[in-house]
Amino acid sequence: MTAPTGGFSEIAFSEPTREMHGFHSQVMQRRCFIGFSSISFFIVGAGIVMPAWVAFDVGGSNLVGLVLLASSLAGFALAPLSGHLVDRHNHLRVTASGQLVRALGLLMLAPVQVLPDALSRPILLLSTVLGAFGYALLAGAMSGILQSLIPETERMRFNLRLSFFNQAGMALGTGAAGYGIAHVGSATTAALFAFVAISVLPLLRNLTAYPTRTHAAKRLNLFSASREAINYLVNEPQTLSASVSVGLVFAVIQITNLLLPGFVSHSLGGGSRLFGTLEMTAAIAGMAALAAAGIPAVARRMARMTTPLVAAAAGSLLVLSFATDPLVAIVLYGAAGMLWNLSRAAANGHLLTVVDSALIGRVQAFTSLLTGAVGALIFLLPTLLPNTTEAQLYMACGVMILVATALLALWTRRGRPART
């Protein structure tokens, strides 16, 4: 007699096995996503150090300023195009394309120092533009992938965890770039980082199972798609508030980075050692805060605290402006580093939770435009207000961002009843 097929025993064991296989597949996809993202931020860290060092070696501080300006302007000008491409095409393909564009930008740095000025400077600027465009493509496309991989209720916790690994990757990238330049030269280092950027592309193959759908943006041109995104933001107070919150957090970070050297010198009476200690303290405290925030119970509370965290980050500027003792400043700056990292991760996580996945690229582009516009204004502050001290600028900016956060919260709360 042959054993019966099918029946209760097959059903009882096949269904749990199928569910277990699906669970392991989800875990693998999430790990691959975190791995690819953290290595991408490793390349971001290299992109902070490499162009600036090469530019300084070729043309001094003036060329460094020109390179930074070109990066900022490229990010601002190309944001609408990158957002439209993200929403129009498959996110995995756009992610791979963005990574390849960044790799090409890094590779173009390799011959800059041995070329004549007539070629080296244009190539350096083009490399910077490619880096900015590649990053814009990656940011939008990977946000779309994250939305598809992670259920809405889990996105805040996942983004907090992801932010920790991204921060670690960026820190390692900056250190590795500096070490590489010192020991093997900038040309070899640029080529190595370009190779690393390309070598992690196979990780994307493990994400091919994530659900995709045809986006409505395929039927629209660039201007129509941008107009659709603007109408969406105007009619969705929660999404607009989340996008502006991301811009406000970046404004706090930009203000701090701009004014800190002068604040250390004029208000604290310190030098480069104190400056480095402050930055190191903020980085370590920020990563510790992100690690703690990844705990599920903490992450659930963070999901309801985005606005208070943004306000606290702005308030840290106000408190820091009163510091005159180096030890007090180190403690305050460490606390501020925790708030900056938590508020940035929470704001990004909230944005990924409330925005329609069909418009994620264009909403991210709007956030980039807002961040670029605010950054341009911030970078002009020392020029526009030459007789104002760094402490006074910290205080004024902290108050303005606090007021903006409060007004944004009131406007969002007022707009909620309309969404039924």
PDB file of C-alpha atoms in Angstrom, residues 25-218:
ATOM      1  CA  SER A  25      13.463  36.258   2.500  1.00  0.00           C
ATOM      2  CA  GLN A  26      12.236  39.508   4.086  1.00  0.00           C
ATOM      3  CA  VAL A  27      15.075  39.480   6.612  1.00  0.00           C
ATOM      4  CA  MET A  28      17.611  38.930   3.839  1.00  0.00           C
ATOM      5  CA  GLN A  29      16.184  41.779   1.763  1.00  0.00           C
ATOM      6  CA  ARG A  30      16.301  44.163   4.696  1.00  0.00           C
ATOM      7  CA  ARG A  31      19.876  43.229   5.520  1.00  0.00           C
ATOM      8  CA  CYS A  32      20.925  43.703   1.908  1.00  0.00           C
ATOM      9  CA  PHE A  33      19.195  47.073   1.830  1.00  0.00           C
ATOM     10  CA  ILE A  34      20.975  48.209   5.023  1.00  0.00           C
ATOM     11  CA  GLY A  35      24.285  46.903   3.675  1.00  0.00           C
ATOM     12  CA  PHE A  36      23.938  48.699   0.358  1.00  0.00           C
ATOM     13  CA  SER A  37      22.797  51.915   2.066  1.00  0.00           C
ATOM     14  CA  SER A  38      25.631  51.963   4.607  1.00  0.00           C
ATOM     15  CA  ILE A  39      28.247  51.329   1.915  1.00  0.00           C
ATOM     16  CA  SER A  40      26.657  54.081  -0.181  1.00  0.00           C
ATOM     17  CA  PHE A  41      27.141  56.435   2.747  1.00  0.00           C
ATOM     18  CA  PHE A  42      30.712  55.155   2.988  1.00  0.00           C
ATOM     19  CA  ILE A  43      31.046  56.593  -0.531  1.00  0.00           C
ATOM     20  CA  VAL A  44      29.308  59.785   0.651  1.00  0.00           C
ATOM     21  CA  GLY A  45      32.039  60.146   3.272  1.00  0.00           C
ATOM     22  CA  ALA A  46      34.669  59.785   0.577  1.00  0.00           C
ATOM     23  CA  GLY A  47      32.790  62.359  -1.486  1.00  0.00           C
ATOM     24  CA  ILE A  48      33.125  64.855   1.338  1.00  0.00           C
ATOM     25  CA  VAL A  49      36.910  64.497   1.604  1.00  0.00           C
ATOM     26  CA  MET A  50      38.146  63.637  -1.886  1.00  0.00           C
ATOM     27  CA  PRO A  51      36.899  66.583  -4.027  1.00  0.00           C
ATOM     28  CA  ALA A  52      37.829  69.172  -1.390  1.00  0.00           C
ATOM     29  CA  TRP A  53      41.357  67.797  -0.992  1.00  0.00           C
ATOM     30  CA  VAL A  54      41.978  67.487  -4.725  1.00  0.00           C
ATOM     31  CA  ALA A  55      40.579  70.980  -5.298  1.00  0.00           C
ATOM     32  CA  PHE A  56      42.810  72.450  -2.594  1.00  0.00           C
ATOM     33  CA  ASP A  57      45.863  70.730  -4.054  1.00  0.00           C
ATOM     34  CA  VAL A  58      45.081  72.029  -7.549  1.00  0.00           C
ATOM     35  CA  GLY A  59      43.842  75.550  -6.858  1.00  0.00           C
ATOM     36  CA  GLY A  60      43.799  76.317  -3.130  1.00  0.00           C
ATOM     37  CA  SER A  61      40.869  77.468  -0.992  1.00  0.00           C
ATOM     38  CA  ASN A  62      39.307  79.475  -3.820  1.00  0.00           C
ATOM     39  CA  LEU A  63      38.850  76.349  -5.913  1.00  0.00           C
ATOM     40  CA  VAL A  64      37.506  74.463  -2.883  1.00  0.00           C
ATOM     41  CA  GLY A  65      34.833  77.139  -2.499  1.00  0.00           C
ATOM     42  CA  LEU A  66      34.000  76.895  -6.196  1.00  0.00           C
ATOM     43  CA  VAL A  67      33.675  73.117  -5.976  1.00  0.00           C
ATOM     44  CA  LEU A  68      31.352  73.328  -2.949  1.00  0.00           C
ATOM     45  CA  LEU A  69      29.269  75.969  -4.712  1.00  0.00           C
ATOM     46  CA  ALA A  70      29.055  73.790  -7.846  1.00  0.00           C
ATOM     47  CA  SER A  71      27.889  70.826  -5.755  1.00  0.00           C
ATOM     48  CA  SER A  72      25.216  72.915  -4.036  1.00  0.00           C
ATOM     49  CA  LEU A  73      23.978  74.484  -7.277  1.00  0.00           C
ATOM     50  CA  ALA A  74      23.951  71.130  -9.076  1.00  0.00           C
ATOM     51  CA  GLY A  75      21.919  69.524  -6.318  1.00  0.00           C
ATOM     52  CA  PHE A  76      19.475  72.426  -6.402  1.00  0.00           C
ATOM     53  CA  ALA A  77      19.147  72.604 -10.203  1.00  0.00           C
ATOM     54  CA  LEU A  78      18.955  68.859 -10.835  1.00  0.00           C
ATOM     55  CA  ALA A  79      16.547  68.024  -7.978  1.00  0.00           C
ATOM     56  CA  PRO A  80      13.361  68.300 -10.112  1.00  0.00           C
ATOM     57  CA  LEU A  81      14.883  66.101 -12.839  1.00  0.00           C
ATOM     58  CA  SER A  82      16.099  63.472 -10.386  1.00  0.00           C
ATOM     59  CA  GLY A  83      12.708  63.390  -8.630  1.00  0.00           C
ATOM     60  CA  HIS A  84      10.892  62.930 -11.937  1.00  0.00           C
ATOM     61  CA  LEU A  85      13.252  60.118 -12.990  1.00  0.00           C
ATOM     62  CA  VAL A  86      12.788  58.333  -9.666  1.00  0.00           C
ATOM     63  CA  ASP A  87       8.985  58.365  -9.950  1.00  0.00           C
ATOM     64  CA  ARG A  88       8.998  57.540 -13.666  1.00  0.00           C
ATOM     65  CA  HIS A  89      11.311  54.501 -13.689  1.00  0.00           C
ATOM     66  CA  ASN A  90      11.965  51.339 -11.716  1.00  0.00           C
ATOM     67  CA  HIS A  91      13.552  52.232  -8.376  1.00  0.00           C
ATOM     68  CA  LEU A  92      16.152  49.475  -8.530  1.00  0.00           C
ATOM     69  CA  ARG A  93      17.366  50.624 -11.921  1.00  0.00           C
ATOM     70  CA  VAL A  94      17.493  54.252 -10.800  1.00  0.00           C
ATOM     71  CA  THR A  95      19.442  53.207  -7.681  1.00  0.00           C
ATOM     72  CA  ALA A  96      21.977  51.319  -9.784  1.00  0.00           C
ATOM     73  CA  SER A  97      22.218  54.248 -12.208  1.00  0.00           C
ATOM     74  CA  GLY A  98      22.778  56.716  -9.369  1.00  0.00           C
ATOM     75  CA  GLN A  99      25.541  54.527  -7.933  1.00  0.00           C
ATOM     76  CA  LEU A 100      27.216  54.247 -11.331  1.00  0.00           C
ATOM     77  CA  VAL A 101      27.042  58.024 -11.821  1.00  0.00           C
ATOM     78  CA  ARG A 102      28.690  58.559  -8.446  1.00  0.00           C
ATOM     79  CA  ALA A 103      31.373  55.979  -9.268  1.00  0.00           C
ATOM     80  CA  LEU A 104      32.095  57.790 -12.526  1.00  0.00           C
ATOM     81  CA  GLY A 105      32.345  61.087 -10.657  1.00  0.00           C
ATOM     82  CA  LEU A 106      34.895  59.624  -8.240  1.00  0.00           C
ATOM     83  CA  LEU A 107      36.876  58.009 -11.050  1.00  0.00           C
ATOM     84  CA  MET A 108      37.148  61.363 -12.821  1.00  0.00           C
ATOM     85  CA  LEU A 109      39.063  62.715  -9.796  1.00  0.00           C
ATOM     86  CA  ALA A 110      41.953  60.290 -10.394  1.00  0.00           C
ATOM     87  CA  PRO A 111      43.740  62.182 -13.227  1.00  0.00           C
ATOM     88  CA  VAL A 112      42.888  65.739 -12.093  1.00  0.00           C
ATOM     89  CA  GLN A 113      46.189  66.480 -10.362  1.00  0.00           C
ATOM     90  CA  VAL A 114      48.323  65.497 -13.363  1.00  0.00           C
ATOM     91  CA  LEU A 115      46.307  67.332 -16.015  1.00  0.00           C
ATOM     92  CA  PRO A 116      46.882  70.964 -17.052  1.00  0.00           C
ATOM     93  CA  ASP A 117      44.629  73.583 -15.475  1.00  0.00           C
ATOM     94  CA  ALA A 118      42.654  73.982 -18.695  1.00  0.00           C
ATOM     95  CA  LEU A 119      41.426  70.389 -18.252  1.00  0.00           C
ATOM     96  CA  SER A 120      41.760  69.678 -14.527  1.00  0.00           C
ATOM     97  CA  ARG A 121      39.355  72.357 -13.292  1.00  0.00           C
ATOM     98  CA  PRO A 122      36.474  71.540 -15.689  1.00  0.00           C
ATOM     99  CA  ILE A 123      36.876  67.816 -14.955  1.00  0.00           C
ATOM    100  CA  LEU A 124      36.888  68.502 -11.214  1.00  0.00           C
ATOM    101  CA  LEU A 125      33.688  70.555 -11.480  1.00  0.00           C
ATOM    102  CA  LEU A 126      32.039  67.924 -13.682  1.00  0.00           C
ATOM    103  CA  SER A 127      32.992  65.261 -11.144  1.00  0.00           C
ATOM    104  CA  THR A 128      31.292  67.310  -8.442  1.00  0.00           C
ATOM    105  CA  VAL A 129      28.127  67.725 -10.517  1.00  0.00           C
ATOM    106  CA  LEU A 130      27.987  63.982 -11.215  1.00  0.00           C
ATOM    107  CA  GLY A 131      28.388  63.244  -7.519  1.00  0.00           C
ATOM    108  CA  ALA A 132      25.508  65.553  -6.608  1.00  0.00           C
ATOM    109  CA  PHE A 133      23.247  64.147  -9.337  1.00  0.00           C
ATOM    110  CA  GLY A 134      24.065  60.532  -8.456  1.00  0.00           C
ATOM    111  CA  TYR A 135      23.318  61.138  -4.793  1.00  0.00           C
ATOM    112  CA  ALA A 136      19.972  62.791  -5.661  1.00  0.00           C
ATOM    113  CA  LEU A 137      18.969  59.751  -7.733  1.00  0.00           C
ATOM    114  CA  LEU A 138      20.013  57.382  -4.962  1.00  0.00           C
ATOM    115  CA  ALA A 139      18.206  59.280  -2.191  1.00  0.00           C
ATOM    116  CA  GLY A 140      14.849  59.269  -3.954  1.00  0.00           C
ATOM    117  CA  ALA A 141      15.023  55.751  -5.390  1.00  0.00           C
ATOM    118  CA  MET A 142      16.161  54.146  -2.140  1.00  0.00           C
ATOM    119  CA  SER A 143      13.365  55.911  -0.273  1.00  0.00           C
ATOM    120  CA  GLY A 144      10.935  54.302  -2.705  1.00  0.00           C
ATOM    121  CA  ILE A 145      12.504  50.875  -2.186  1.00  0.00           C
ATOM    122  CA  LEU A 146      12.314  51.320   1.587  1.00  0.00           C
ATOM    123  CA  GLN A 147       8.612  52.160   1.349  1.00  0.00           C
ATOM    124  CA  SER A 148       7.992  48.974  -0.623  1.00  0.00           C
ATOM    125  CA  LEU A 149      10.061  46.758   1.656  1.00  0.00           C
ATOM    126  CA  ILE A 150       8.915  48.057   5.035  1.00  0.00           C
ATOM    127  CA  PRO A 151       5.285  48.312   6.208  1.00  0.00           C
ATOM    128  CA  GLU A 152       4.174  51.808   7.189  1.00  0.00           C
ATOM    129  CA  THR A 153       3.966  50.954  10.898  1.00  0.00           C
ATOM    130  CA  GLU A 154       7.597  49.796  10.963  1.00  0.00           C
ATOM    131  CA  ARG A 155       9.237  52.529   8.862  1.00  0.00           C
ATOM    132  CA  MET A 156      10.149  54.859  11.704  1.00  0.00           C
ATOM    133  CA  ARG A 157      11.960  52.143  13.675  1.00  0.00           C
ATOM    134  CA  PHE A 158      13.656  50.792  10.566  1.00  0.00           C
ATOM    135  CA  ASN A 159      14.813  54.261   9.486  1.00  0.00           C
ATOM    136  CA  LEU A 160      16.264  54.948  12.942  1.00  0.00           C
ATOM    137  CA  ARG A 161      18.224  51.707  12.719  1.00  0.00           C
ATOM    138  CA  LEU A 162      19.250  52.485   9.152  1.00  0.00           C
ATOM    139  CA  SER A 163      20.435  55.963  10.170  1.00  0.00           C
ATOM    140  CA  PHE A 164      22.873  54.412  12.648  1.00  0.00           C
ATOM    141  CA  PHE A 165      24.520  52.279   9.955  1.00  0.00           C
ATOM    142  CA  ASN A 166      24.514  55.163   7.472  1.00  0.00           C
ATOM    143  CA  GLN A 167      26.211  57.422  10.009  1.00  0.00           C
ATOM    144  CA  ALA A 168      28.809  54.750  10.731  1.00  0.00           C
ATOM    145  CA  GLY A 169      29.411  54.245   7.008  1.00  0.00           C
ATOM    146  CA  MET A 170      29.907  57.948   6.396  1.00  0.00           C
ATOM    147  CA  ALA A 171      32.304  58.279   9.335  1.00  0.00           C
ATOM    148  CA  LEU A 172      34.371  55.349   8.064  1.00  0.00           C
ATOM    149  CA  GLY A 173      34.333  56.789   4.552  1.00  0.00           C
ATOM    150  CA  THR A 174      35.762  60.126   5.610  1.00  0.00           C
ATOM    151  CA  GLY A 175      38.492  58.413   7.629  1.00  0.00           C
ATOM    152  CA  ALA A 176      39.317  55.920   4.888  1.00  0.00           C
ATOM    153  CA  ALA A 177      39.540  58.682   2.283  1.00  0.00           C
ATOM    154  CA  GLY A 178      41.971  60.680   4.413  1.00  0.00           C
ATOM    155  CA  TYR A 179      44.055  57.593   5.163  1.00  0.00           C
ATOM    156  CA  GLY A 180      44.097  56.559   1.514  1.00  0.00           C
ATOM    157  CA  ILE A 181      45.198  59.980   0.275  1.00  0.00           C
ATOM    158  CA  ALA A 182      48.041  60.037   2.793  1.00  0.00           C
ATOM    159  CA  HIS A 183      49.356  56.553   1.996  1.00  0.00           C
ATOM    160  CA  VAL A 184      48.593  55.753  -1.659  1.00  0.00           C
ATOM    161  CA  GLY A 185      47.731  59.157  -3.138  1.00  0.00           C
ATOM    162  CA  SER A 186      44.484  60.735  -4.261  1.00  0.00           C
ATOM    163  CA  ALA A 187      44.456  59.124  -7.731  1.00  0.00           C
ATOM    164  CA  THR A 188      44.617  55.554  -6.412  1.00  0.00           C
ATOM    165  CA  THR A 189      42.177  56.364  -3.602  1.00  0.00           C
ATOM    166  CA  ALA A 190      39.627  57.799  -6.050  1.00  0.00           C
ATOM    167  CA  ALA A 191      39.885  54.680  -8.229  1.00  0.00           C
ATOM    168  CA  LEU A 192      39.506  52.383  -5.203  1.00  0.00           C
ATOM    169  CA  PHE A 193      36.387  54.175  -3.977  1.00  0.00           C
ATOM    170  CA  ALA A 194      34.891  54.049  -7.475  1.00  0.00           C
ATOM    171  CA  PHE A 195      35.531  50.285  -7.493  1.00  0.00           C
ATOM    172  CA  VAL A 196      33.839  49.901  -4.081  1.00  0.00           C
ATOM    173  CA  ALA A 197      30.804  51.855  -5.316  1.00  0.00           C
ATOM    174  CA  ILE A 198      30.418  49.483  -8.273  1.00  0.00           C
ATOM    175  CA  SER A 199      31.261  46.291  -6.379  1.00  0.00           C
ATOM    176  CA  VAL A 200      28.206  46.558  -4.078  1.00  0.00           C
ATOM    177  CA  LEU A 201      25.704  46.690  -6.955  1.00  0.00           C
ATOM    178  CA  PRO A 202      25.129  42.885  -6.802  1.00  0.00           C
ATOM    179  CA  LEU A 203      23.438  43.425  -3.425  1.00  0.00           C
ATOM    180  CA  LEU A 204      20.527  44.962  -5.337  1.00  0.00           C
ATOM    181  CA  ARG A 205      19.773  41.566  -6.910  1.00  0.00           C
ATOM    182  CA  ASN A 206      18.441  40.426  -3.545  1.00  0.00           C
ATOM    183  CA  LEU A 207      15.858  43.225  -3.650  1.00  0.00           C
ATOM    184  CA  THR A 208      14.290  42.170  -6.958  1.00  0.00           C
ATOM    185  CA  ALA A 209      11.399  40.528  -5.099  1.00  0.00           C
ATOM    186  CA  TYR A 210      10.113  43.790  -3.710  1.00  0.00           C
ATOM    187  CA  PRO A 211       6.743  44.807  -5.239  1.00  0.00           C
ATOM    188  CA  THR A 212       6.766  47.322  -8.053  1.00  0.00           C
ATOM    189  CA  ARG A 213       4.004  49.095  -9.903  1.00  0.00           C
ATOM    190  CA  THR A 214       3.700  51.405 -12.846  1.00  0.00           C
ATOM    191  CA  HIS A 215       3.761  54.996 -11.663  1.00  0.00           C
ATOM    192  CA  ALA A 216       1.410  57.627 -13.005  1.00  0.00           C
ATOM    193  CA  ALA A 217       4.444  59.847 -13.646  1.00  0.00           C
ATOM    194  CA  LYS A 218       5.168  57.795 -16.771  1.00  0.00           C
TER     195      LYS A 218
END
